[in-house]
Amino acid sequence: MSAPRLTKGAVPATRGVVGTSMRRVDAAEKVTGAARFTGDLVVPGMLHGRVLRSPHPHARIARLDIAAAERMPGVQAVLTGGDLLGATFAGTDPYYGHAIKDRPIVAIDRVRFAGEPVAAVAADDLAAADEALLAIQVDYIDLPAVTTVQAALAAGAPRLHEGPLRPGLFHGLGELRLEEGNICYHYHFARGDLNRAFAGADEVVEGEYTFPAVYQYAMEPHTVIAQWGADGLTVWACCQHPYLVRAELADVFGLPLSAVRIIVPYIGGGFGSKSYTKMEPITAALARKAGRPVRIVNRVDEAMVTTRRHNMTCTMRTGAMRDGLVVARQCRIWLDTGAYADNGPRVAATAGDAAPGPYRWQAVDVDAWAVYTNTPPAGSYRAFGAAHLSWIGESQIDALARKVALDPLEFRQRNLLRPGEEVRPGGKPLDADLIGDVTKVAAAIGWGGPKPPLVGRGVSVGLLTAGAHPVSTAAIRLQADGTAVLLVSTSELGQGARTVFTQIVAEELALPPDRIRVMGADTLFTPYDRSTGASRSTTLAGKAVQHAAVNLCEQLLEIAASAWGLPRASLAVRDGAVWHETERLSYPDLIKKHFGMVGGELIGRGEVRPQHGTGSYAEGPVFWEVCVGGAEVELDPQTGQIRVRRLASVADVGKAINPQLVEAQEEGACLQGLGNALFEEMLFEDGHLVNGSLLEYRVPTTADLPDEFRSILVENADGPGPYGAKGVGEGALAAVPAAIVNALADLGIDMRQLPLTPERVWRRARELGLAPRRDRS
Amino acid sequence: MDGRAPSMRIALTVNGRPVEAAIEPRELLLDFIRDRLGLTGAKRSCDVQVCGVCTVLLDGQAVSACCTLAYEARGREVTTIEGLAAGGHLHPLQEAFIAHAAVQCGFCTPGMILTAATLLQDVPAPTPEQVKAYLKGTLCRCTGYWKIIEAVVAAGRRTQEARE
Amino acid sequence: MLQPFEIHEPATVAEASRLLARHGDDATVYAGGTELIPVMRDGLAQYRHLVNIKTVPGLDAIAPAGEMLRIGALATHRMIERSPAIRAHAPVLAQVAAGVANLRVRNVGTLGGNLCFAEPHSDPAAVLIAQGATLVLARSDAERRVNADGFFVGIQQTVRMPDEVLVRVEVPARRPGAGAAYARFALHERPTAGVAAVVVLDGDAVTAARVTVGSVGPVPARVPEAEEALVGRRPDPEVLREAAGRAGGAVEVLEDLYGSVEYKRHIVTVLASHALDEAVARARGRGH
């Protein structure tokens, strides 16, 4: 049975749990320190692992001698690339990678980035493991390194990957073409006649832009425990996508899916840094060699060379008419994906798709390349694609508005797509009221009102392809006493998935929330959910949960109808029972009737799959997540420092299952956006990360909070999720840098590089001849 | 004696209970608490005293356990998040964090609550500005801090009202 | 990771000094440990013997002593921040202590440890130099006095001998007509730049001035060029601006992650301007 159809614009009435700011079901555990993360778990016989990492960005391994390390007290095993080709790992494919299988579990013969694992040690304690690392002897022969996109694309540049690239299991991008040289992936689309459109344009703006490598900094670093047993491989890990990791590990180690079990405790932040496969293969391989369970915990500097956001250069030009209508945009994007693809192809595709922005174009032409370099691999980070491009496209929109003497808000109102319009050919039409959204956000920052000197305002609008792949299942086990256990494989990263699902089950099954138990993902028990990311969990896994609850209701209604000899339509579910007028049969009553004893259970199941086509990236997205933000900033021209006075973002969520948690996600996304905009930047010198510590990599603190922040909730019941919901939590991260860049442009300072460090802003202000404010006396 | 073997005996109080242990001089307080005492509320993240997830209280003062020797806890009172709730009742800060959704992933939460507890000892009903300044050195990557500040202010107000 | 070591618990400064002498390069003074533990853990320094001077009583005392204020080397930044004597006698020191690192480091980190570790990106040293402070080093039974502006000789290098223990800092009494201020600029955990200024007015003329710039060069340093631009002149805005400009121009600046040389010079000028303005205002406020 399908969920009730909703009329557009009507926010559905519910029984009163969905739509309330119910307390998080995991909060009590977390505030008392009882919540267990992977690093808090100990498995009997567990060894502690440490990884030896290459100091060179590109080198051959001439000699690797682990004999001394192996003999050290407390050392139980040392793993090297050579092992992967030997007898212990017969049947193992040493390469993994969900998009492109280009990543060896441990370096084999060659290292491609400074920080690449070369060996791993399992010992009785960390001190012994650390000592053993020092005893491993490695001779490297330096190879010429290409540590920038420019160097990697130059003629004669050394190739990072020889031979044909092998597609991974889950790239989801249709056919993966092999590219030339160090190009990992190329994405291109075009429509309309670009040259004609630009030729006819009254105004054209163009520029070159630079975007930094940024570190997700989930506060819990990557942590994995792996254990081999008679029934296969068990892994406890901070995985955002346990089922994808399971598939990869099964593929790598030549195991059936059912022989690989992934258990996911609470995760201390994900933000994409724990998406797909990261430290699981090396931990599993080390455990296999050791013949005992092994736990590996990354240090923060190791986590930073495990994954990061793609740095990027971009050229863009946009044309518009004097009357304020845009006509054409051309964009070329080069993303530095580091030494291995990780999610590079997907990031390139979403960056390309984000480049046009949600506007009505006559012609668009976009190329995006993901390029291999000898730097640590880049992967997913919240709002990828839109975070990369929104600030660029939106700054050109503002520049054009100024050229045709139109207010930037009005310019957008004229050009933004409306709900139902095509965003890209063959894909999902726009499902959000962007004009309404941006108008609200502008009002929230006082748009149009008087501005003190050195204060600027900016707004931004963008779209994110959200939902990833729409495949999710869920099951609910209704116990003999009427309590329910929800089985769903969404990872609890902090976003509140377990709470939202509890609310949905409570709503559909008319059960008090405290009678519902939801556990974390365990692939042995919780059924398939494709992934936790791309803002998909409430919308898709939540939908599967809703279906499972509805399916359970059906079963309960059937049993009651049969017991009473009444038609189904005359019965209703309410307060943990099925009712006919004033007569009731509670769930325990119904279960007892069904099984003839006190015992047994009813199992409801729910499933979400593509409604048409294959649910591929090109056919989607599942929904468009809005990236709408506004910023009011004050500039200190003496130092170039920007103070954010007001910040606003729009959470266009269709239906807020838990409004407080929506707001909480928005607040976090905005502050990450602020960090990305103002100071977050990974600094590399010749492929070496030079600020690999929180002392030198700055993340936002309470001191960086804007004076005022507003999260505007928009509920138009226009999402494909339960009750018309659609996801949230990423858009603000893309919108905030764009809004801040535009707020600075409002002051006449156009910036072409992020982050907007005080030095960079100061230099640009000086170049533009902006006089410093008089000294305060 | 090369310092490699546990060569020192220390006696301390942890969450009100006496503890005696043999430690190596080089043992870090964070590892002692987590691995030897099984109190895993304190976490490890940045390891350079910046983030605050390793915060425990030593004689009521917040310290970074990741860079503190276990030796420094000898003869002193250690308070971890597990020791904050008294007699089965949550501390007002814990209740406020729950009520105000000031918890998301939860990794920073123990350190954040302990730090806020020391503020409330000092300044019973702090203003939002005071809370912001006090928590400047304790990081959170999920919440954006707003709800944490609200929660601490609310807990402070509630504690003061209870006293009056 | 931390290599194994022994912890020694001297009862007196002399005993501490003897332990340091006996173990030479293998030994170091251990106070708050906030800078020592991380460098040892990262393998940047190795010591098999930690001499824990926290077991020597009285080294954390803060007390006036005649015309000066004595600050024990083991006084933590938190103690300095809250000390009534320092707030009365040298409030800029309390202000600076309140801004060091974060509250966990301030609870444990000591002034002496901060000075002896001599991390360039740091605040307290610049202020002490501007105040004309003296550092007292002890070895066995003898004490040696070193002016703060002669204590620092390079990045993480001081004139302290390996067997010497910094026991206290002495800050001279406030002179009549003196005003002190400190302005800093920080984007990271550690400051990018800091300027400490002490200006003494007699009527409408500057009779003495000390301007110290910290965090931008290998050591915190006075800038005589800036001081000369002030002494004997009226503290008018143009005079102060000129002195600030000289501070930015003359100080030694190293380029690093915190900024380019050009930007740092500019920031120093901006900070010096603020610090001088405030120092003069305070000097006038005290007046006679």
XYZ file of C-alpha atoms in Angstrom, chain A residues 453-454 634-641 643 772-777, chain C residues 183-185 235-238 240-241 244 266-267 269-281 284:
43
model
C 29.374 52.250 6.123
C 31.503 49.217 5.349
C 31.081 44.284 7.965
C 34.555 44.849 6.628
C 37.515 46.105 8.625
C 39.558 47.602 5.825
C 42.578 48.003 8.087
C 43.036 44.280 8.472
C 40.778 42.826 5.795
C 38.798 40.966 8.428
C 32.681 40.133 10.521
C 41.043 52.346 5.092
C 38.690 53.560 7.760
C 39.995 56.330 9.963
C 41.648 55.240 13.160
C 39.305 55.127 16.094
C 40.543 57.491 18.742
C 47.010 44.796 20.868
C 47.040 41.468 19.118
C 45.836 39.895 15.888
C 51.695 62.247 21.863
C 49.674 63.712 18.992
C 47.960 61.448 16.468
C 50.543 62.089 13.740
C 51.763 58.088 17.220
C 51.050 57.136 13.635
C 53.445 52.883 14.567
C 50.999 46.250 7.877
C 49.239 44.498 10.757
C 51.541 49.081 12.136
C 47.807 48.817 12.732
C 48.299 47.120 16.097
C 51.008 49.551 17.158
C 48.672 52.385 16.376
C 45.940 50.901 18.576
C 48.368 50.017 21.365
C 49.930 53.463 21.413
C 46.556 55.208 21.357
C 45.420 53.161 24.294
C 48.677 53.450 26.220
C 48.573 57.211 25.898
C 44.937 57.342 26.964
C 46.627 60.507 30.650
